[in-house]
CSV table of C-alpha atoms in Angstrom, one decimal:
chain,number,residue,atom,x,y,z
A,44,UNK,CA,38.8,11.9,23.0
A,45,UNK,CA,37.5,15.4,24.5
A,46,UNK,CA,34.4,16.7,23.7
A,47,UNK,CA,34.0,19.9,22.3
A,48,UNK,CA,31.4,22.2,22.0
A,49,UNK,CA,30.2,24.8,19.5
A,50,UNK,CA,27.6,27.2,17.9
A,51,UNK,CA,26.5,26.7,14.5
A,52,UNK,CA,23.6,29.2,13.3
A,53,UNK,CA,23.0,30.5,16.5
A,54,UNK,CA,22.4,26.8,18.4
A,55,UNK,CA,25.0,24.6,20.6
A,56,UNK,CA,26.3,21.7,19.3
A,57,UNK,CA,29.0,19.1,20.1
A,58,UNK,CA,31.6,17.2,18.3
A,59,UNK,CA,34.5,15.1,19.8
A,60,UNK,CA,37.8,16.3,18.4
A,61,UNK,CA,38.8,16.3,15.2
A,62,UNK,CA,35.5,16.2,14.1
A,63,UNK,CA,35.2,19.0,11.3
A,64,UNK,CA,32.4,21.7,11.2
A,65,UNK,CA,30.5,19.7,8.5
A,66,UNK,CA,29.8,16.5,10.4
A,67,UNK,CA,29.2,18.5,13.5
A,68,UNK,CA,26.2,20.5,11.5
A,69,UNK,CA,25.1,17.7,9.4
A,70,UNK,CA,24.4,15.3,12.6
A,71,UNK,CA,22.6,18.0,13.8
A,72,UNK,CA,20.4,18.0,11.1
A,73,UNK,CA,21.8,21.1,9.4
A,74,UNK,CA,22.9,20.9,5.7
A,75,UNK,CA,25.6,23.3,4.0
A,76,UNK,CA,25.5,22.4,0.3
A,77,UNK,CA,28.5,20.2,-0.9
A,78,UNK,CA,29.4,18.6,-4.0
A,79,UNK,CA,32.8,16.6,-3.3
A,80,UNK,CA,32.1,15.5,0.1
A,81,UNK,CA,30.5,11.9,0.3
A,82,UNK,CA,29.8,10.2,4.0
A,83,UNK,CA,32.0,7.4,4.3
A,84,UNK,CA,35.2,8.5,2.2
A,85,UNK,CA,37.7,11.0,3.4
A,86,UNK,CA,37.5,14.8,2.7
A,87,UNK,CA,39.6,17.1,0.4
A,88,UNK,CA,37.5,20.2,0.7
A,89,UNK,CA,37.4,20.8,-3.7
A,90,UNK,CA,34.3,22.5,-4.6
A,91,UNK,CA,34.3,24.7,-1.7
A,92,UNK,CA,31.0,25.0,-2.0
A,93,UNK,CA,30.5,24.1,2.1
A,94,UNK,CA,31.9,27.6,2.6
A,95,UNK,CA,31.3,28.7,6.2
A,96,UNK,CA,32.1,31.8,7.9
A,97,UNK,CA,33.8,31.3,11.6
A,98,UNK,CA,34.0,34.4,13.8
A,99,UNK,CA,37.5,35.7,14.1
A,100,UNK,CA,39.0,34.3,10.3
A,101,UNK,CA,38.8,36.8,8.0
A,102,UNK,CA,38.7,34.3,4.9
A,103,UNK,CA,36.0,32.4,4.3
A,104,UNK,CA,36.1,28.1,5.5
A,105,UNK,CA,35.4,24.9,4.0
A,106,UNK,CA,33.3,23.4,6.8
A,107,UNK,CA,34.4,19.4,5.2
A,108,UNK,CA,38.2,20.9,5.9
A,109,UNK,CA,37.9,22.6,9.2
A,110,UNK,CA,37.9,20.7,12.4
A,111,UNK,CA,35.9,21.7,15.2
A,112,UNK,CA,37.4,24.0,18.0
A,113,UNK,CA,36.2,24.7,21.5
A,114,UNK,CA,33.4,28.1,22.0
A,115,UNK,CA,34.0,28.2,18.1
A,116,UNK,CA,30.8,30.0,16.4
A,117,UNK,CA,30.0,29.4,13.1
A,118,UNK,CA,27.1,30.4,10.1
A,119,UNK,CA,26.4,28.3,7.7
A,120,UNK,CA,23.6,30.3,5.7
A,121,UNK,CA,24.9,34.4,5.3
A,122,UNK,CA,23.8,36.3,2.3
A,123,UNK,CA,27.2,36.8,1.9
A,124,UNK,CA,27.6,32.4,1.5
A,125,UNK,CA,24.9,32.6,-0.9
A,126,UNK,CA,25.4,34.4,-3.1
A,127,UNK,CA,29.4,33.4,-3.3
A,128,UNK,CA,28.1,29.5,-3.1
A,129,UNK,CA,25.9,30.9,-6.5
A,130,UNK,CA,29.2,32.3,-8.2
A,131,UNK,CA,31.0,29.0,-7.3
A,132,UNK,CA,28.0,27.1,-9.1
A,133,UNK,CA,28.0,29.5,-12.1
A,134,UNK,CA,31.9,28.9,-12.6
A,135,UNK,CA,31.5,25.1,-12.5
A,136,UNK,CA,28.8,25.3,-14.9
A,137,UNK,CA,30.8,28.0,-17.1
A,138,UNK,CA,33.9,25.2,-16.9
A,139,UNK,CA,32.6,22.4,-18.5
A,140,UNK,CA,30.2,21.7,-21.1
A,141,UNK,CA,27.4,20.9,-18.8
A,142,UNK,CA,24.1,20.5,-21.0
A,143,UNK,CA,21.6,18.8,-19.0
A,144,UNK,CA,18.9,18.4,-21.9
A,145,UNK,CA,21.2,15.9,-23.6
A,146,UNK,CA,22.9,14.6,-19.9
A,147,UNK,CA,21.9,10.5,-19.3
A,148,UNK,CA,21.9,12.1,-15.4
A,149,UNK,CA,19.1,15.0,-16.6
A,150,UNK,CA,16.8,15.0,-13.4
A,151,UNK,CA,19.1,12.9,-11.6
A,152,UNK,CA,22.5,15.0,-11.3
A,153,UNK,CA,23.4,16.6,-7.7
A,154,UNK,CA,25.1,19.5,-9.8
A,155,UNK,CA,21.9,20.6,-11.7
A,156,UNK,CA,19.8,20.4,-8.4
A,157,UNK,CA,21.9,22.5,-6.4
A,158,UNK,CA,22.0,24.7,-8.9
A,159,UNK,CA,18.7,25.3,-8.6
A,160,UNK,CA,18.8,24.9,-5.3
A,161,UNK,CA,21.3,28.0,-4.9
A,162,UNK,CA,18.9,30.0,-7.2
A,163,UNK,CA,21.4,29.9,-10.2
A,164,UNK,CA,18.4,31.2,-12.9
A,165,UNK,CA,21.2,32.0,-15.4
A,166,UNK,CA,25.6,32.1,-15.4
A,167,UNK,CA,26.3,35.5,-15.3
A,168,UNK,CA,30.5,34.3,-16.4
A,169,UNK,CA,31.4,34.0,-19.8
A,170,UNK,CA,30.8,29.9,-20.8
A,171,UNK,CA,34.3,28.6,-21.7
A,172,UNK,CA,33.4,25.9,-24.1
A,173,UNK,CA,36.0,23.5,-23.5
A,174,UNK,CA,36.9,20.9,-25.9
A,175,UNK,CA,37.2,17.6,-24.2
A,176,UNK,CA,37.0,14.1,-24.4
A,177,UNK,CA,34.7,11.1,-23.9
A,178,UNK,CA,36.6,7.5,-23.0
A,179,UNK,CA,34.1,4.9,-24.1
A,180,UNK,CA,37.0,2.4,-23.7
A,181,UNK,CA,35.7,0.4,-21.5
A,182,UNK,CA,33.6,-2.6,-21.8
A,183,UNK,CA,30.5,-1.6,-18.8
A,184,UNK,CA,31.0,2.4,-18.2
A,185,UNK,CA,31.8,5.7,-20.0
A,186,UNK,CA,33.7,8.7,-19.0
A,187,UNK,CA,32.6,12.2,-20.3
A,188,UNK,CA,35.1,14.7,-19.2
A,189,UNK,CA,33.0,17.4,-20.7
A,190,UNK,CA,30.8,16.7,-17.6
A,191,UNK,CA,33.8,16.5,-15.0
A,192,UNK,CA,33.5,18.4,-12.3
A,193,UNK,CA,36.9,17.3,-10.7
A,194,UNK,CA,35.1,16.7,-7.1
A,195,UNK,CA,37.5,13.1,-7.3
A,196,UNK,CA,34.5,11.6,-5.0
A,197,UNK,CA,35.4,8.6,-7.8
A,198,UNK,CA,39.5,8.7,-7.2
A,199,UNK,CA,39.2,8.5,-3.2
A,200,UNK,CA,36.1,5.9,-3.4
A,201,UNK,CA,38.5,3.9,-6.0
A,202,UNK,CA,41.1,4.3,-3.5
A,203,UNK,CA,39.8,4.1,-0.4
A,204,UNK,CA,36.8,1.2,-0.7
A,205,UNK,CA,37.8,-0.8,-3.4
A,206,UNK,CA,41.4,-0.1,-2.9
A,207,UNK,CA,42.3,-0.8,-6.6
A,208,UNK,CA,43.3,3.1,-7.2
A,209,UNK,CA,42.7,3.5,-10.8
A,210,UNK,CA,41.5,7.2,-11.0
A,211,UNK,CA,44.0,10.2,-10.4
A,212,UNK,CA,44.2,13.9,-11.7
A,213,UNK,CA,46.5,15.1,-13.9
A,214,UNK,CA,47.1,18.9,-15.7
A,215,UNK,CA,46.8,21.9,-13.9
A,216,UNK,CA,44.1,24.6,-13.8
A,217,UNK,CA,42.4,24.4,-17.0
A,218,UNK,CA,43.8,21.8,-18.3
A,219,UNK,CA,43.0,19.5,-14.7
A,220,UNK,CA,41.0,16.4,-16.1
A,221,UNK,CA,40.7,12.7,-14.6
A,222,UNK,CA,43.2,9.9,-15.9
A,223,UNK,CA,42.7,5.6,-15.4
A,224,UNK,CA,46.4,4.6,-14.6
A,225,UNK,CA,48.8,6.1,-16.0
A,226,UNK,CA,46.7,8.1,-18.4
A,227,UNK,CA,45.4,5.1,-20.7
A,228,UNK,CA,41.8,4.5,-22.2
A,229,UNK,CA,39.8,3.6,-19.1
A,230,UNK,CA,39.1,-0.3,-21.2
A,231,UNK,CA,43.1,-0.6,-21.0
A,232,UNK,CA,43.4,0.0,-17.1
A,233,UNK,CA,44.8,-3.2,-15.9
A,234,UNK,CA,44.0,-2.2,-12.1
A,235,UNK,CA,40.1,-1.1,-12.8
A,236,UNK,CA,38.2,-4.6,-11.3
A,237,UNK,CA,35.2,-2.8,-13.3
A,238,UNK,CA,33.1,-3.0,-10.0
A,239,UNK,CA,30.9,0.3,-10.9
A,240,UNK,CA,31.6,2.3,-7.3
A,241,UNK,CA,32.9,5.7,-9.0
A,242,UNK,CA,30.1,5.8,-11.2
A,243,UNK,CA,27.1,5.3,-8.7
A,244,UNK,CA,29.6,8.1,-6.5
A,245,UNK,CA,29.6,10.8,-9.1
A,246,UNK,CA,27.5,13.7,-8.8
A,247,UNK,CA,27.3,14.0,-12.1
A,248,UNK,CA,26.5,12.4,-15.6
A,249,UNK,CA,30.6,12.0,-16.4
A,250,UNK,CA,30.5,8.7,-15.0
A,251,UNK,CA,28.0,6.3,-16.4
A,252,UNK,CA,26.7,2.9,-17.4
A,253,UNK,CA,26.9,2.3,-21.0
A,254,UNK,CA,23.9,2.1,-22.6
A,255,UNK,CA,21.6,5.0,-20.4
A,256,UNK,CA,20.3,7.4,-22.5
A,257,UNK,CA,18.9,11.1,-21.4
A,258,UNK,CA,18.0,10.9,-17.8
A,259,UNK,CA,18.3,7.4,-17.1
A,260,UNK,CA,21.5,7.4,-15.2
A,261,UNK,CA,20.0,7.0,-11.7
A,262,UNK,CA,23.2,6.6,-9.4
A,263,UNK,CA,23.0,4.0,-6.4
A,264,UNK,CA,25.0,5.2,-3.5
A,265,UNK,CA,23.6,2.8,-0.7
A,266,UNK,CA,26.7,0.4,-1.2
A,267,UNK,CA,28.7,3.1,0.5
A,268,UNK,CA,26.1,3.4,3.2
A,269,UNK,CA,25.9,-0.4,4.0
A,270,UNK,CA,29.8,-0.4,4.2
A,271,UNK,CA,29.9,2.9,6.5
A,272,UNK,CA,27.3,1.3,8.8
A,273,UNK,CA,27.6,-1.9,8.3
A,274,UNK,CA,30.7,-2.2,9.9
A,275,UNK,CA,29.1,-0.3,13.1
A,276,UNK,CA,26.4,-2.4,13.2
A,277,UNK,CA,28.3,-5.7,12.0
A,278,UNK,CA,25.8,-6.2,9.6
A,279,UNK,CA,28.3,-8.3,7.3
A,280,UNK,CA,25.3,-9.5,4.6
A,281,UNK,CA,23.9,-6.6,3.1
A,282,UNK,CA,20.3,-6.6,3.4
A,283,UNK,CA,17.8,-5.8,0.2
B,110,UNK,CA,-11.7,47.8,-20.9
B,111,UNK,CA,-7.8,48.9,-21.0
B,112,UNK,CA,-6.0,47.7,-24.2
B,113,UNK,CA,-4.8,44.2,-24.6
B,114,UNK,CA,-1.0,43.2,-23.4
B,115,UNK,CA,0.8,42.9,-26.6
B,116,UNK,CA,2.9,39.9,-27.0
B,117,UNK,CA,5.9,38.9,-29.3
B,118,UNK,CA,7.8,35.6,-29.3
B,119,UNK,CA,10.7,35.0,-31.5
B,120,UNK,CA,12.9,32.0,-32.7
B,121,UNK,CA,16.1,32.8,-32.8
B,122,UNK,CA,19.0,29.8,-32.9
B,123,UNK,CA,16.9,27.1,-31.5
B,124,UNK,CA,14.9,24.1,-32.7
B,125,UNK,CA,11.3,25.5,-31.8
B,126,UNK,CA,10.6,23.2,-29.4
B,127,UNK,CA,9.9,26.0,-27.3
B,128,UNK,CA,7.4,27.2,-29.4
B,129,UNK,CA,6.0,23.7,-29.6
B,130,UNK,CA,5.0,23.9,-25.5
B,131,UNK,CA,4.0,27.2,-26.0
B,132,UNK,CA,0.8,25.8,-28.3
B,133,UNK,CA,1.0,22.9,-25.7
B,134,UNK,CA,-0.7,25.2,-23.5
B,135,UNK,CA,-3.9,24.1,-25.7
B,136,UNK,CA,-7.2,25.3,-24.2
B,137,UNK,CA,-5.6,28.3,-22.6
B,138,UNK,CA,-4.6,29.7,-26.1
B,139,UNK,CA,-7.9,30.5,-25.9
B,140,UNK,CA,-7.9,32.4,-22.6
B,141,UNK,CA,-4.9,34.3,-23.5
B,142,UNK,CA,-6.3,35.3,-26.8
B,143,UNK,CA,-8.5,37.2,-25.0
B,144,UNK,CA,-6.1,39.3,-22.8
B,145,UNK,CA,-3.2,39.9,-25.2
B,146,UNK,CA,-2.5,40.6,-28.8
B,147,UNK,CA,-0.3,38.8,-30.1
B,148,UNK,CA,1.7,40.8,-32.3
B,149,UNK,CA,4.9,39.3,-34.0
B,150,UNK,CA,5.7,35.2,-33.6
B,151,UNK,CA,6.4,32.2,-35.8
B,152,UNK,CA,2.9,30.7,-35.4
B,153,UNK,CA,1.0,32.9,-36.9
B,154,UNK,CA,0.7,35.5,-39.7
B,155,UNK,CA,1.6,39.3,-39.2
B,156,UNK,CA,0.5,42.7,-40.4
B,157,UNK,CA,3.9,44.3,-38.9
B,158,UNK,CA,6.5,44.3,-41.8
B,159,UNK,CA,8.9,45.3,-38.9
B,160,UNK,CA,9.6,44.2,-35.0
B,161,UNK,CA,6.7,46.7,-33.7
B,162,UNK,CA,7.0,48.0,-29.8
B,163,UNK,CA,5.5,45.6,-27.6
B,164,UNK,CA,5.2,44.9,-23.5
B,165,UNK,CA,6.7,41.0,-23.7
B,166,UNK,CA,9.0,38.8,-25.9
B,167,UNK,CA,9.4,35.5,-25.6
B,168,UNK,CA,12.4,34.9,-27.0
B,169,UNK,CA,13.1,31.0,-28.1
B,170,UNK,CA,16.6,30.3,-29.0
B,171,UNK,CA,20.5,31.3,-28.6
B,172,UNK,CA,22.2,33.9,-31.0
B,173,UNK,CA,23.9,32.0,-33.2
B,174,UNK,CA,24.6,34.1,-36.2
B,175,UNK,CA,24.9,37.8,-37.6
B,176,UNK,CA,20.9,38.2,-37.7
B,177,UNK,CA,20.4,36.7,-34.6
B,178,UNK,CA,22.4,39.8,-32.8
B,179,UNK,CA,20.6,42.3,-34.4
B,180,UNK,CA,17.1,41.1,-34.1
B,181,UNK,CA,17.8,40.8,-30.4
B,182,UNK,CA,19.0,44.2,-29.9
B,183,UNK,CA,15.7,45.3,-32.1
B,184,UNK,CA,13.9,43.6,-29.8
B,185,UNK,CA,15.1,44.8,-27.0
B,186,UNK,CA,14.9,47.9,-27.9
B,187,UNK,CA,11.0,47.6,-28.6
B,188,UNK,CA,9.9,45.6,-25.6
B,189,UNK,CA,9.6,46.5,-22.5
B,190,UNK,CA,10.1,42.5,-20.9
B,191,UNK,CA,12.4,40.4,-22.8
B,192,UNK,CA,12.1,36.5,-21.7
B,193,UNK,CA,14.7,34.0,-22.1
B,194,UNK,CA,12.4,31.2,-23.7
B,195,UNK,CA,14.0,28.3,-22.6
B,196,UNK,CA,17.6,26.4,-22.3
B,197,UNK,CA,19.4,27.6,-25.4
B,198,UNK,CA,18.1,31.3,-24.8
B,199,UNK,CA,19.5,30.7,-21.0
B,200,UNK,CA,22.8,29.1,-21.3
B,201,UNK,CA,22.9,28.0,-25.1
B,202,UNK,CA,22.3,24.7,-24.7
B,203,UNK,CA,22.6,22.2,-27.7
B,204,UNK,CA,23.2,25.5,-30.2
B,205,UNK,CA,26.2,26.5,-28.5
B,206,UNK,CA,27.4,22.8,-28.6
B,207,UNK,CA,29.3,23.6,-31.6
B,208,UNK,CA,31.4,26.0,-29.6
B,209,UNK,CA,34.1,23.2,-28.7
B,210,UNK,CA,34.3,23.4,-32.5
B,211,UNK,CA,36.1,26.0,-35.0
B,212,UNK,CA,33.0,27.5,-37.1
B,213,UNK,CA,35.4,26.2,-40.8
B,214,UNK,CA,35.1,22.7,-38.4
B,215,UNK,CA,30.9,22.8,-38.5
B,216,UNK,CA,30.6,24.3,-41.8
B,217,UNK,CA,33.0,21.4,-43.4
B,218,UNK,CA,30.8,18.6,-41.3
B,219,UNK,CA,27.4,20.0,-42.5
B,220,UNK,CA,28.6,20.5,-45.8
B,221,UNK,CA,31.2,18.3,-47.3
B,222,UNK,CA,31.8,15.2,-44.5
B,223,UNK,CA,28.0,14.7,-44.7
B,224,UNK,CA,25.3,13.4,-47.6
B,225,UNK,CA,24.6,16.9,-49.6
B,226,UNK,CA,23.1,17.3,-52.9
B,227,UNK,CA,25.5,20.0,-53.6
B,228,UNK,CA,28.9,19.7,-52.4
B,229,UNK,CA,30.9,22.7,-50.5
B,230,UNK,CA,30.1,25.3,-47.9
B,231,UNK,CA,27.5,27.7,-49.5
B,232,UNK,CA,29.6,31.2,-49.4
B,233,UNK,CA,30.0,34.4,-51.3
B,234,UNK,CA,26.7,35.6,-50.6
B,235,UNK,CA,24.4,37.4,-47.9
B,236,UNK,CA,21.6,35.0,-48.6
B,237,UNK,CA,22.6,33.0,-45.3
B,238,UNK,CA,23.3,34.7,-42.6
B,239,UNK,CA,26.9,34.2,-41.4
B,240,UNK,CA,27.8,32.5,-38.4
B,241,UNK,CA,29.5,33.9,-35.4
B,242,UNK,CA,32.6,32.6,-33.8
B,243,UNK,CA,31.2,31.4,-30.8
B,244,UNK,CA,26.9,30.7,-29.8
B,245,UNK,CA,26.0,32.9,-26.9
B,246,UNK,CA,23.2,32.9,-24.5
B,247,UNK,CA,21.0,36.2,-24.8
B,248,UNK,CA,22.3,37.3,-21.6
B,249,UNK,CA,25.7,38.5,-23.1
B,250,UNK,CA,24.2,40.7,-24.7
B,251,UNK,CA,21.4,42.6,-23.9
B,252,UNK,CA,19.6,42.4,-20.3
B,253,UNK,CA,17.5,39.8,-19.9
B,254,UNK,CA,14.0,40.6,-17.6
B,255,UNK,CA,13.1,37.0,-16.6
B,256,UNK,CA,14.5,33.6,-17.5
B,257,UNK,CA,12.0,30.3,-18.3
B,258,UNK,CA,14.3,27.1,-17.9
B,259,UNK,CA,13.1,23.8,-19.5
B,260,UNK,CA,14.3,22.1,-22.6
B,261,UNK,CA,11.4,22.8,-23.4
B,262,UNK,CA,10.0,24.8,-20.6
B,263,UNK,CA,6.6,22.8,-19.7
B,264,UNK,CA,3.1,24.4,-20.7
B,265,UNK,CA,2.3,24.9,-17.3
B,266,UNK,CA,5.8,26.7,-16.4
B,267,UNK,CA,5.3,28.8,-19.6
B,268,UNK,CA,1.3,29.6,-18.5
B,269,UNK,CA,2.7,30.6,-15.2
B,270,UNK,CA,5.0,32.8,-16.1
B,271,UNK,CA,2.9,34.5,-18.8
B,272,UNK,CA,-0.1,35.0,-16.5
B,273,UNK,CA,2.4,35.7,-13.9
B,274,UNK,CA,3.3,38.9,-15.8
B,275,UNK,CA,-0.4,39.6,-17.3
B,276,UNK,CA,-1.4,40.0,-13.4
B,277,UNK,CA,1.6,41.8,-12.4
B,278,UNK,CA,3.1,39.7,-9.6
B,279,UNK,CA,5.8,37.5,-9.1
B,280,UNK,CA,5.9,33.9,-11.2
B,281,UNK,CA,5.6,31.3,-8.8
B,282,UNK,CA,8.2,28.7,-10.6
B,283,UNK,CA,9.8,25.8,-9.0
B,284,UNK,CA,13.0,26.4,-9.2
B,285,UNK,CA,15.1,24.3,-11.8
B,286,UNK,CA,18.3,24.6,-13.5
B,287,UNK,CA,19.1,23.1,-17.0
């Protein structure tokens, strides 16, 4: 393992390789805004909203998708990032049918506080109105594609934690949308052991627990935590 | 004493909750009452038979139907600040729910799959305005000066944002989106 070193916003910092840009910055206590990237669960860069710049590339980089290279210099926090990380927002929100007044994650939904976070005050893109689906299928959770923001932190946690891969994508562009299985009602998923983990991962309020009305869908994400660390610190009981 | 700010806030497709936090602001009716005159609104009686010029709308609401688009272009036309009052004036909100649907789809729910007294989708006359194809936030349409989230906004974010503009500076708003 070789060591590398690097400058993010103007300070040093070092990874060991094939550590990407993100990690580097966010052990260093810098944050670049994410939606799909969730400690603990393997990267697929798909909200692009940790767009970096990197000196020499001419096209912009996701930071969760770019490993670390040696004298590499990076800025995390250009007006240029800003204001396309705002555009990106405004197209996610133009994409669905996001309306937080009537959302059971109103207060508590990453998507609506980076939103404000980037400044979004208003979506300057047409809204697109989609019509799509809710899957209330199953006996302890709901699915509300209208609120889907296709991050598929749910499909790799499925995959990768509880290993029972029920969640995949399926369609293209517009029509991309989250299937259980082979494309059944999420209640008929003979795979799904109805554990709960891709509904306390998603950032949003299209994964849910029965039952929550507006704003009580708080998500719970410290299982991932305790099995991340846990296994460093071989803490095998998980403490309250 | 220079003359008084004059004020407008209108209800366009929305369910005047808006305006409901805007009397939330209680006491400090009282202190605004004193700096602006509050020319045209839903709350109160009028002596303008038509939108009169003004310095600030609030406008409550997404357009929704045929009316809707011209009042807003009146009023934009006769104010100098036009405010998007809330969610459904910002992005639409629940108004421009029925936008996944066809606008034969809504009419035939509200009117003939529901409980009516008189059966079938009122048409045939201008007494109701008509409905567009698709709810839009004000935005698409005319330029919008300053946007108050909330759903409602909160008295206080609507307080700070009118005395904001009464003392000419900046309103200091935590940010929020929806």
């Amino acid at each position: 393992m070789s060591v590398k070193t690097l400058t993010i916003d103007g300070k040093m910092m070092t990874g060991v390789e094939g550590d990407t840009v993100f990690t580097v910055a966010f052990h260093n206590q810098v944050q670049i805004p994410r939606l799909c990237h969730l400690g603990g669960i393997p990267d697929v860069g798909a909200c692009r909203m940790c767009l970096v710049e990197v000196e020499g590339r001419s096209k912009l980089s996701a930071s969760c998708m770019t490993t670390i290279e040696e004298g590499m210099v990076v800025r995390t926090d250009t007006e240029t990032l800003r204001e396309y990380r705002k555009l990106l927002m405004e197209l996610l929100l133009a994409e669905g049918n996001h309306v937080c007044s009537v959302c059971v994650s109103n207060g508590n939904c990453e998507l609506q506080a980076l939103a404000a976070y980037l400044g979004v005050d208003h979506v300057r893109v047409p809204y697109r109105h989609p019509r799509r689906e809710v899957d209330l299928s199953h006996e302890r959770f709901g699915l509300d594609h209208n609120r889907c923001i296709a991050c598929t932190r749910c499909v790799r946690t499925c995959d990768e934690v509880e290993g029972a891969h029920v969640w995949d994508m399926a369609g293209r562009g517009e029509k991309l949308h989250l299937v259980a299985d082979l494309g059944e009602p999420w209640g008929d998923s003979e795979n799904c052991t109805k554990c709960g983990k891709c509904v306390q991962v998603c950032p949003t309020g299209a994964l849910f627990t029965k039952g929550s009305a507006v704003g009580e869908m708080e998500k719970d994400r410290s299982f991932l935590k305790y099995i991340v660390y846990g296994r460093e610190r071989h803490q095998w009981v998980k403490k309250p | 004493m220079s003359a008084k700010v004059k004020l407008a806030t209108v209800w366009l497709g929305g369910c005047s909750g808006c305006h409901m936090s805007f009397l939330d602001l209680d006491e400090r009716l009282i202190e605004l009452a004193a700096k602006v005159e509050l020319c045209l609104s839903p709350l109160v009686d009028t002596k303008f038979k038509d939108f009169p010029d003004v310095d600030v709308t609030l406008v409550e609401g997404a357009v929704a139907n045929v009316e809707h688009v011209e009042m807003l272009h009146t009023i934009r036309a006769r104010s100098k600040l036009v405010i998007a009052f809330g969610d459904c004036a910002v992005s639409g909100n629940i108004t421009a729910m029925r936008n996944t649907f066809t606008v034969d789809e809504v009419m035939n729910r509200a009117y003939r799959e529901t409980v009516a007294v008189v059966k079938g989708v009122p048409v045939g006359d201008d007494l109701v305005p008509k409905l567009l194809a698709k709810v839009k936030p004000l935005h698409e349409l005319v330029t919008i000066d300053h946007y108050l989230q909330g759903c409602p906004p909160s008295a206080d974010r609507i307080w700070e944002l009118v005395t904001a503009l009464l003392d000419g500076r900046a309103p200091k708003l935590e940010r929020r989106f929806g």
